[in-house]
CSV table of C-alpha atoms in Angstrom, one decimal:
chain,number,residue,atom,x,y,z
A,1,UNK,CA,127.0,191.6,1.0
A,2,UNK,CA,123.8,193.0,2.4
A,3,UNK,CA,125.1,193.2,6.0
A,4,UNK,CA,126.5,196.5,7.1
A,5,UNK,CA,129.8,197.0,8.9
A,6,UNK,CA,127.8,198.5,11.8
A,7,UNK,CA,126.1,195.1,12.4
A,8,UNK,CA,129.5,193.4,12.8
A,9,UNK,CA,130.8,196.2,14.9
A,10,UNK,CA,127.9,196.0,17.4
A,11,UNK,CA,128.1,192.2,17.6
A,12,UNK,CA,131.8,192.3,18.2
A,13,UNK,CA,131.5,195.1,20.7
A,14,UNK,CA,128.7,193.3,22.6
A,15,UNK,CA,130.7,190.1,22.9
A,16,UNK,CA,133.7,192.1,24.1
A,17,UNK,CA,131.5,194.0,26.6
A,18,UNK,CA,132.4,197.3,24.9
A,19,UNK,CA,129.0,199.0,24.9
A,20,UNK,CA,127.5,201.1,27.6
A,21,UNK,CA,124.2,200.4,29.3
A,22,UNK,CA,123.6,198.8,32.6
A,23,UNK,CA,120.0,197.7,31.9
A,24,UNK,CA,118.7,195.6,29.1
A,25,UNK,CA,116.8,198.6,27.8
A,26,UNK,CA,119.9,200.9,27.8
A,27,UNK,CA,121.9,198.1,26.2
A,28,UNK,CA,119.3,197.7,23.5
A,29,UNK,CA,119.3,201.4,22.8
A,30,UNK,CA,123.0,201.4,22.5
A,31,UNK,CA,123.1,198.3,20.4
A,32,UNK,CA,120.7,199.7,17.8
A,33,UNK,CA,122.4,203.1,17.6
A,34,UNK,CA,123.8,203.7,14.1
A,35,UNK,CA,126.5,204.6,13.7
A,36,UNK,CA,128.2,203.6,17.0
A,37,UNK,CA,130.5,206.3,18.2
A,38,UNK,CA,132.7,206.8,21.2
A,39,UNK,CA,129.6,207.8,23.1
A,40,UNK,CA,128.3,204.3,23.1
A,41,UNK,CA,131.7,202.7,23.9
A,42,UNK,CA,132.6,202.0,27.5
A,43,UNK,CA,135.8,199.8,27.4
A,44,UNK,CA,139.2,201.4,27.3
A,45,UNK,CA,140.7,198.2,25.8
A,46,UNK,CA,138.8,198.4,22.6
A,47,UNK,CA,137.8,201.9,21.5
A,48,UNK,CA,135.8,202.2,18.2
A,49,UNK,CA,138.7,202.7,15.8
A,50,UNK,CA,140.5,199.6,17.1
A,51,UNK,CA,137.4,197.5,16.6
A,52,UNK,CA,136.7,199.0,13.2
A,53,UNK,CA,140.2,198.5,12.0
A,54,UNK,CA,140.1,194.9,13.1
A,55,UNK,CA,136.8,194.3,11.2
A,56,UNK,CA,138.1,195.5,7.9
A,57,UNK,CA,141.4,193.6,8.4
A,58,UNK,CA,139.5,190.5,9.2
A,59,UNK,CA,137.3,191.0,6.2
A,60,UNK,CA,140.5,191.2,4.0
A,61,UNK,CA,141.8,187.9,5.5
A,62,UNK,CA,138.5,186.2,4.7
A,63,UNK,CA,138.6,187.4,1.1
A,64,UNK,CA,142.2,186.3,0.9
A,65,UNK,CA,141.3,182.8,2.1
A,66,UNK,CA,138.5,182.6,-0.5
A,67,UNK,CA,140.7,183.8,-3.3
A,68,UNK,CA,143.6,181.5,-2.4
A,69,UNK,CA,141.3,178.5,-3.0
A,70,UNK,CA,141.1,178.2,-6.8
A,71,UNK,CA,138.1,175.9,-6.4
A,72,UNK,CA,136.0,178.3,-4.4
A,73,UNK,CA,133.0,179.7,-6.2
A,74,UNK,CA,133.0,182.9,-4.2
A,75,UNK,CA,136.2,183.9,-6.1
A,76,UNK,CA,133.8,185.2,-8.7
A,77,UNK,CA,132.8,187.9,-6.2
A,78,UNK,CA,136.3,189.4,-6.4
A,79,UNK,CA,136.8,188.7,-10.1
A,80,UNK,CA,138.9,191.1,-12.1
A,81,UNK,CA,141.3,190.9,-15.1
A,82,UNK,CA,144.8,192.1,-15.7
A,83,UNK,CA,145.5,194.9,-18.1
A,84,UNK,CA,146.5,193.8,-21.6
A,85,UNK,CA,149.7,191.8,-21.6
A,86,UNK,CA,152.0,191.4,-24.6
A,87,UNK,CA,154.2,188.4,-24.8
A,88,UNK,CA,157.3,188.6,-22.6
A,89,UNK,CA,155.4,191.0,-20.2
A,90,UNK,CA,156.0,190.8,-16.5
A,91,UNK,CA,153.2,189.2,-14.6
A,92,UNK,CA,151.3,192.1,-12.9
A,93,UNK,CA,150.7,192.3,-9.2
A,94,UNK,CA,147.5,194.4,-9.6
A,95,UNK,CA,144.4,194.0,-11.7
A,96,UNK,CA,143.0,196.4,-14.1
A,97,UNK,CA,141.1,198.0,-11.2
A,98,UNK,CA,144.5,198.8,-9.6
A,99,UNK,CA,143.7,196.5,-6.6
A,100,UNK,CA,146.2,193.8,-5.5
A,101,UNK,CA,145.9,190.4,-7.1
A,102,UNK,CA,145.2,187.6,-4.6
A,103,UNK,CA,145.4,183.8,-5.2
A,104,UNK,CA,146.1,181.7,-8.2
A,105,UNK,CA,145.8,183.2,-11.7
A,106,UNK,CA,142.8,182.2,-13.7
A,107,UNK,CA,142.3,181.6,-17.4
A,108,UNK,CA,144.3,183.5,-20.0
A,109,UNK,CA,142.4,184.8,-22.9
A,110,UNK,CA,142.8,186.9,-26.0
A,111,UNK,CA,142.1,190.6,-25.3
A,112,UNK,CA,140.3,191.1,-28.5
A,113,UNK,CA,138.1,188.1,-29.2
A,114,UNK,CA,138.1,186.6,-25.6
A,115,UNK,CA,139.2,183.2,-26.9
A,116,UNK,CA,140.8,181.3,-24.0
A,117,UNK,CA,144.5,180.2,-24.5
A,118,UNK,CA,145.9,176.8,-23.7
A,119,UNK,CA,149.1,176.1,-21.9
A,120,UNK,CA,152.0,175.0,-24.0
A,121,UNK,CA,155.8,174.8,-23.7
A,122,UNK,CA,157.9,177.9,-23.8
A,123,UNK,CA,159.9,176.3,-26.6
A,124,UNK,CA,156.9,175.8,-28.7
A,125,UNK,CA,155.7,179.3,-28.2
A,126,UNK,CA,159.1,180.6,-29.1
A,127,UNK,CA,159.1,178.6,-32.3
A,128,UNK,CA,155.7,179.8,-33.3
A,129,UNK,CA,156.6,183.4,-32.6
A,130,UNK,CA,159.8,183.1,-34.6
A,131,UNK,CA,158.1,181.2,-37.4
A,132,UNK,CA,161.2,180.6,-39.4
A,133,UNK,CA,160.5,181.5,-43.0
A,134,UNK,CA,156.8,181.7,-42.3
A,135,UNK,CA,156.6,178.0,-41.4
A,136,UNK,CA,153.7,178.7,-39.0
A,137,UNK,CA,150.8,180.3,-40.8
A,138,UNK,CA,147.9,179.3,-38.6
A,139,UNK,CA,146.9,181.4,-35.6
A,140,UNK,CA,147.6,179.8,-32.2
A,141,UNK,CA,146.2,180.4,-28.8
A,142,UNK,CA,149.0,179.2,-26.6
A,143,UNK,CA,150.6,180.7,-23.5
A,144,UNK,CA,153.2,179.8,-21.0
A,145,UNK,CA,154.0,181.4,-17.6
A,146,UNK,CA,157.7,181.0,-16.8
A,147,UNK,CA,159.6,182.7,-14.0
A,148,UNK,CA,157.8,186.1,-13.6
A,149,UNK,CA,156.7,186.5,-17.2
A,150,UNK,CA,154.0,185.4,-19.5
A,151,UNK,CA,154.7,184.3,-23.0
A,152,UNK,CA,152.0,183.8,-25.6
A,153,UNK,CA,151.3,183.6,-29.3
A,154,UNK,CA,148.8,186.4,-29.7
A,155,UNK,CA,149.6,189.8,-31.2
A,156,UNK,CA,148.8,193.2,-29.7
A,157,UNK,CA,147.0,194.2,-27.6
A,158,UNK,CA,147.7,190.7,-26.3
A,159,UNK,CA,146.0,188.7,-23.6
A,160,UNK,CA,144.3,189.3,-20.2
A,161,UNK,CA,144.4,187.0,-17.2
A,162,UNK,CA,141.4,186.4,-15.1
A,163,UNK,CA,142.3,187.2,-11.5
A,164,UNK,CA,140.9,188.0,-8.1
A,165,UNK,CA,141.7,191.3,-6.6
A,166,UNK,CA,140.9,193.1,-3.4
A,167,UNK,CA,141.5,196.4,-1.8
A,168,UNK,CA,141.2,196.9,1.9
A,169,UNK,CA,137.9,198.6,2.8
A,170,UNK,CA,137.4,201.9,4.5
A,171,UNK,CA,135.2,201.3,7.5
A,172,UNK,CA,131.8,203.0,6.9
A,173,UNK,CA,129.0,202.0,9.3
A,174,UNK,CA,126.2,202.1,6.8
A,175,UNK,CA,128.2,200.4,3.9
A,176,UNK,CA,127.7,196.8,3.1
A,177,UNK,CA,130.4,194.2,3.7
A,178,UNK,CA,132.3,192.9,0.7
A,179,UNK,CA,131.9,189.4,1.9
A,180,UNK,CA,128.7,187.4,1.6
A,181,UNK,CA,126.4,187.2,4.6
A,182,UNK,CA,127.3,183.6,5.4
A,183,UNK,CA,130.7,184.9,6.5
A,184,UNK,CA,129.3,187.2,9.1
A,185,UNK,CA,130.0,184.8,12.0
A,186,UNK,CA,133.5,184.2,10.7
A,187,UNK,CA,134.0,187.9,10.6
A,188,UNK,CA,132.9,188.3,14.2
A,189,UNK,CA,135.1,185.3,15.3
A,190,UNK,CA,138.2,186.6,13.5
A,191,UNK,CA,137.8,190.1,14.8
A,192,UNK,CA,137.4,189.0,18.4
A,193,UNK,CA,140.3,186.5,18.1
A,194,UNK,CA,142.5,189.4,16.8
A,195,UNK,CA,141.5,191.8,19.5
A,196,UNK,CA,141.0,189.6,22.5
A,197,UNK,CA,144.1,187.6,22.2
A,198,UNK,CA,146.1,190.7,22.9
A,199,UNK,CA,144.6,191.5,26.2
A,200,UNK,CA,145.4,189.2,29.2
A,201,UNK,CA,142.0,189.4,30.8
A,202,UNK,CA,140.4,188.4,27.4
A,203,UNK,CA,142.8,185.6,26.8
A,204,UNK,CA,140.3,182.8,27.1
A,205,UNK,CA,137.8,184.5,24.9
A,206,UNK,CA,140.6,185.1,22.4
A,207,UNK,CA,141.5,181.4,22.3
A,208,UNK,CA,137.8,180.3,22.0
A,209,UNK,CA,137.2,182.6,19.1
A,210,UNK,CA,140.5,181.7,17.5
A,211,UNK,CA,139.4,178.1,17.4
A,212,UNK,CA,136.1,179.0,15.9
A,213,UNK,CA,137.9,181.1,13.3
A,214,UNK,CA,140.3,178.2,12.5
A,215,UNK,CA,137.4,175.8,12.1
A,216,UNK,CA,135.5,178.1,9.7
A,217,UNK,CA,138.6,179.0,7.7
A,218,UNK,CA,139.3,175.3,7.1
A,219,UNK,CA,135.9,175.1,5.4
A,220,UNK,CA,137.0,177.8,3.0
A,221,UNK,CA,140.4,176.2,2.4
A,222,UNK,CA,139.0,172.7,1.8
A,223,UNK,CA,136.1,173.7,-0.4
A,224,UNK,CA,136.1,171.7,-3.6
A,225,UNK,CA,138.8,169.4,-2.5
A,226,UNK,CA,137.9,165.7,-2.5
A,227,UNK,CA,138.7,163.7,0.5
A,228,UNK,CA,141.0,160.8,0.0
A,229,UNK,CA,139.8,158.0,2.3
A,230,UNK,CA,143.3,156.5,2.4
A,231,UNK,CA,144.6,159.7,3.9
A,232,UNK,CA,141.9,159.9,6.5
A,233,UNK,CA,141.9,156.3,7.8
A,234,UNK,CA,140.4,155.6,11.2
A,235,UNK,CA,143.0,155.0,14.0
A,236,UNK,CA,144.3,151.5,14.0
A,237,UNK,CA,142.7,150.7,17.4
A,238,UNK,CA,139.3,151.0,15.8
B,1,UNK,CA,134.1,175.0,-49.3
B,2,UNK,CA,137.8,174.2,-49.5
B,3,UNK,CA,139.7,173.1,-46.4
B,4,UNK,CA,141.9,175.6,-44.5
B,5,UNK,CA,145.3,174.7,-43.2
B,6,UNK,CA,144.0,175.1,-39.6
B,7,UNK,CA,141.0,172.9,-40.3
B,8,UNK,CA,143.1,170.2,-41.7
B,9,UNK,CA,145.4,170.3,-38.7
B,10,UNK,CA,142.5,170.2,-36.4
B,11,UNK,CA,140.8,167.3,-38.2
B,12,UNK,CA,144.0,165.3,-37.9
B,13,UNK,CA,144.6,165.9,-34.2
B,14,UNK,CA,141.0,165.5,-33.3
B,15,UNK,CA,140.8,162.2,-35.1
B,16,UNK,CA,144.1,161.0,-33.5
B,17,UNK,CA,142.8,162.0,-30.1
B,18,UNK,CA,139.8,159.8,-30.7
B,19,UNK,CA,142.0,156.9,-31.8
B,20,UNK,CA,144.7,157.3,-29.1
B,21,UNK,CA,143.1,159.1,-26.2
B,22,UNK,CA,145.0,160.6,-23.4
B,23,UNK,CA,148.2,161.4,-25.3
B,24,UNK,CA,147.8,165.1,-25.6
B,25,UNK,CA,147.0,165.1,-29.3
B,26,UNK,CA,144.8,168.2,-29.0
B,27,UNK,CA,147.8,170.2,-27.8
B,28,UNK,CA,149.8,169.2,-30.9
B,29,UNK,CA,148.1,171.8,-33.1
B,30,UNK,CA,151.4,173.4,-34.2
B,31,UNK,CA,153.0,170.0,-34.9
B,32,UNK,CA,150.0,169.2,-37.0
B,33,UNK,CA,150.5,172.3,-39.1
B,34,UNK,CA,154.1,171.2,-39.9
B,35,UNK,CA,152.9,167.7,-40.6
B,36,UNK,CA,150.5,169.0,-43.2
B,37,UNK,CA,153.3,169.7,-45.7
B,38,UNK,CA,154.8,166.3,-45.1
B,39,UNK,CA,151.5,164.5,-45.2
B,40,UNK,CA,150.2,166.3,-48.3
B,41,UNK,CA,153.4,165.6,-50.2
B,42,UNK,CA,153.0,161.9,-49.5
B,43,UNK,CA,149.3,162.2,-50.4
B,44,UNK,CA,150.1,164.0,-53.7
B,45,UNK,CA,152.7,161.4,-54.7
B,46,UNK,CA,150.3,158.6,-53.9
B,47,UNK,CA,147.5,160.2,-55.8
B,48,UNK,CA,149.8,160.6,-58.9
B,49,UNK,CA,150.2,156.9,-58.9
B,50,UNK,CA,146.6,156.2,-58.2
B,51,UNK,CA,143.6,155.9,-60.6
B,52,UNK,CA,142.2,159.0,-59.0
B,53,UNK,CA,145.2,161.1,-60.3
B,54,UNK,CA,143.0,163.2,-62.5
B,55,UNK,CA,141.5,164.8,-59.4
B,56,UNK,CA,144.9,166.4,-58.7
B,57,UNK,CA,145.9,167.2,-62.3
B,58,UNK,CA,146.0,170.6,-64.1
B,59,UNK,CA,147.7,172.1,-67.1
B,60,UNK,CA,151.0,174.0,-67.0
B,61,UNK,CA,152.1,176.2,-69.9
B,62,UNK,CA,155.8,175.6,-70.4
B,63,UNK,CA,157.9,177.7,-72.8
B,64,UNK,CA,160.6,176.1,-74.7
B,65,UNK,CA,164.1,177.3,-75.3
B,66,UNK,CA,166.3,175.1,-77.6
B,67,UNK,CA,164.1,172.1,-76.9
B,68,UNK,CA,164.2,172.5,-73.2
B,69,UNK,CA,161.4,173.7,-70.9
B,70,UNK,CA,161.2,174.3,-67.2
B,71,UNK,CA,157.9,173.0,-65.7
B,72,UNK,CA,159.0,173.7,-62.1
B,73,UNK,CA,158.5,177.4,-62.3
B,74,UNK,CA,155.4,177.2,-64.5
B,75,UNK,CA,152.1,178.0,-62.7
B,76,UNK,CA,149.1,175.7,-62.8
B,77,UNK,CA,145.9,176.6,-64.6
B,78,UNK,CA,143.8,175.8,-61.5
B,79,UNK,CA,146.0,176.6,-58.5
B,80,UNK,CA,148.0,179.5,-60.1
B,81,UNK,CA,151.0,178.2,-58.2
B,82,UNK,CA,154.3,176.7,-59.3
B,83,UNK,CA,153.4,173.4,-57.7
B,84,UNK,CA,154.0,170.7,-60.3
B,85,UNK,CA,154.8,167.2,-59.1
B,86,UNK,CA,157.7,166.7,-61.4
B,87,UNK,CA,157.7,163.0,-61.6
B,88,UNK,CA,154.0,162.9,-62.5
B,89,UNK,CA,154.5,164.5,-65.9
B,90,UNK,CA,155.3,161.0,-67.3
B,91,UNK,CA,151.7,159.9,-66.3
B,92,UNK,CA,150.1,163.0,-67.7
B,93,UNK,CA,150.4,164.5,-71.1
B,94,UNK,CA,152.7,166.8,-73.0
B,95,UNK,CA,151.3,168.6,-76.0
B,96,UNK,CA,153.2,171.0,-78.2
B,97,UNK,CA,151.8,174.3,-79.6
B,98,UNK,CA,150.7,172.5,-82.8
B,99,UNK,CA,148.6,170.0,-80.9
B,100,UNK,CA,151.0,167.0,-81.2
B,101,UNK,CA,151.0,164.6,-78.2
B,102,UNK,CA,154.6,163.9,-77.3
B,103,UNK,CA,155.7,160.4,-76.4
B,104,UNK,CA,157.5,159.8,-73.2
B,105,UNK,CA,161.0,158.3,-73.2
B,106,UNK,CA,162.0,157.0,-69.9
B,107,UNK,CA,165.8,157.6,-70.0
B,108,UNK,CA,167.6,160.6,-71.3
B,109,UNK,CA,170.3,158.5,-72.9
B,110,UNK,CA,167.6,156.6,-74.9
B,111,UNK,CA,166.0,159.9,-75.7
B,112,UNK,CA,169.2,161.2,-77.3
B,113,UNK,CA,169.4,158.1,-79.6
B,114,UNK,CA,167.6,157.4,-82.8
B,115,UNK,CA,163.8,157.5,-82.5
B,116,UNK,CA,161.0,156.3,-84.7
B,117,UNK,CA,160.3,159.1,-87.2
B,118,UNK,CA,156.8,160.5,-87.4
B,119,UNK,CA,156.5,161.1,-83.6
B,120,UNK,CA,157.7,163.7,-81.2
B,121,UNK,CA,159.2,162.9,-77.9
B,122,UNK,CA,159.9,164.2,-74.4
B,123,UNK,CA,161.9,163.0,-71.4
B,124,UNK,CA,162.4,164.3,-67.9
B,125,UNK,CA,166.0,165.2,-67.1
B,126,UNK,CA,168.0,167.6,-65.1
B,127,UNK,CA,164.8,169.2,-63.6
B,128,UNK,CA,163.6,170.0,-67.1
B,129,UNK,CA,161.5,168.7,-69.9
B,130,UNK,CA,163.6,167.9,-73.0
B,131,UNK,CA,161.7,167.6,-76.3
B,132,UNK,CA,162.6,166.5,-79.8
B,133,UNK,CA,161.2,165.3,-83.1
B,134,UNK,CA,162.7,162.4,-85.1
B,135,UNK,CA,162.6,164.1,-88.5
B,136,UNK,CA,166.3,164.1,-89.2
B,137,UNK,CA,167.4,161.5,-86.8
B,138,UNK,CA,170.0,163.9,-85.4
B,139,UNK,CA,169.2,165.1,-82.0
B,140,UNK,CA,170.8,168.5,-82.3
B,141,UNK,CA,168.7,169.2,-85.4
B,142,UNK,CA,165.5,167.6,-84.1
B,143,UNK,CA,165.3,169.4,-80.8
B,144,UNK,CA,164.3,172.6,-82.6
B,145,UNK,CA,161.5,170.9,-84.4
B,146,UNK,CA,159.0,171.1,-81.5
B,147,UNK,CA,157.0,174.4,-81.2
B,148,UNK,CA,156.3,175.8,-77.8
B,149,UNK,CA,154.8,176.5,-75.5
B,150,UNK,CA,154.0,173.0,-74.3
B,151,UNK,CA,150.8,172.3,-72.5
B,152,UNK,CA,151.9,169.9,-69.7
B,153,UNK,CA,149.1,168.1,-67.9
B,154,UNK,CA,150.5,166.9,-64.6
B,155,UNK,CA,149.7,166.5,-61.0
B,156,UNK,CA,150.2,169.3,-58.5
B,157,UNK,CA,151.5,169.1,-54.9
B,158,UNK,CA,148.3,169.6,-53.0
B,159,UNK,CA,147.9,172.2,-50.2
B,160,UNK,CA,145.1,172.3,-47.7
B,161,UNK,CA,143.1,174.6,-49.9
B,162,UNK,CA,143.6,172.7,-53.1
B,163,UNK,CA,142.7,169.2,-51.8
B,164,UNK,CA,139.5,168.3,-53.8
B,165,UNK,CA,136.5,167.7,-51.5
B,166,UNK,CA,136.3,164.1,-52.7
B,167,UNK,CA,139.8,163.4,-51.2
B,168,UNK,CA,139.5,165.3,-48.0
B,169,UNK,CA,139.4,162.2,-45.8
B,170,UNK,CA,142.2,160.6,-47.7
B,171,UNK,CA,144.3,163.8,-47.3
B,172,UNK,CA,143.5,163.9,-43.6
B,173,UNK,CA,144.7,160.3,-43.2
B,174,UNK,CA,148.0,161.1,-44.8
B,175,UNK,CA,148.5,164.1,-42.4
B,176,UNK,CA,147.6,161.8,-39.5
B,177,UNK,CA,150.2,159.3,-40.7
B,178,UNK,CA,152.8,162.1,-41.0
B,179,UNK,CA,152.0,163.1,-37.4
B,180,UNK,CA,152.4,159.6,-36.2
B,181,UNK,CA,155.8,159.4,-37.7
B,182,UNK,CA,157.0,162.4,-35.7
B,183,UNK,CA,159.5,161.6,-32.9
B,184,UNK,CA,157.8,161.1,-29.5
B,185,UNK,CA,154.6,159.7,-30.8
B,186,UNK,CA,153.5,156.2,-31.7
B,187,UNK,CA,156.3,154.9,-33.9
B,188,UNK,CA,155.3,152.3,-36.4
B,189,UNK,CA,151.6,152.8,-36.2
B,190,UNK,CA,149.7,154.0,-39.2
B,191,UNK,CA,146.2,155.0,-39.9
B,192,UNK,CA,144.6,152.3,-42.1
B,193,UNK,CA,143.0,153.2,-45.3
B,194,UNK,CA,139.3,152.8,-45.5
């Protein structure tokens, strides 16, 4: 969040031997140049735009991994809500900001008074909404998601759903990353794994960083999930 | 502060959730609302037979036409609703416009027969109150001998908002019992009276 895209670009480019400078002094000068341009690049495999595209794509993949894990606290960093949804509305694919929804849907709550709704059966919601001869007079906060629609017992404007959304960044050297700083290494690993794996002479580097990427991504995927000791038993020979 | 329908429903399911945890009682809010009518009807009937019946009694003004009055459409002096518990009229009081307390006769066929002179009588029949005197001994003559409107003191069918504060717990217990009788819940169990 407080690291710039340029920092990731120069780390990636250094590890891929992209940057010019045959002495430590020259390399340092190149490394600290902001923004890096084609003048500092010296590797035809990975020109600046290729690296920069890979960085923003990798950032999007990290955000996706965070948002896909409903237990992950960093989902809050990408929090958004849907627009107001009346009962029988199609589930939206974008949040109120217009960005694409990623990961599981969060709480459903009344658009007006922000009271959270509770899941109930579609049949019960239908009965309450029909309220034959006014048999239901109380107000209810129930919802049900069925197929691609949401049904609920609230009147207009309806409900909102808490969601995570993300729109792919535009690379800007001086701008801050959208991911927290602790993901900087992961962003470097993922970017290199994406780039290096496609060039034969970098194949080993690609495999190495792909492993690093996988290991770090597993941490995100497993966050908040308890370990069942019966499913992780030691091998029988021990 | 009187109960609300929602409050009574919530009181019932929260109490049941405490008694029978883990059975999703807190999600049965809508079922509880429907059980209120069932439970409060049972409650009202029980109270009419109870020594505390006066807590649910009120006066109804019933007009007479040829010795017959309709209490079912009469509105109560406290609730302003047509909510009389018909069978409870026998345990209340029926007074004519001249201040005479009418005597209850259990069966209509007895009511039509000769009655002791000097008194006025009523019976419940055909969803109506039938009244008469015993001046002449002839029913068709005596039925016109009672002046309306009648003031009928009877029990009303309670709603959430008309349950007296003193009986809130009792009413809640009846709603809980009505919920317990719904299909899919604990059949045969009932909430004990305190």
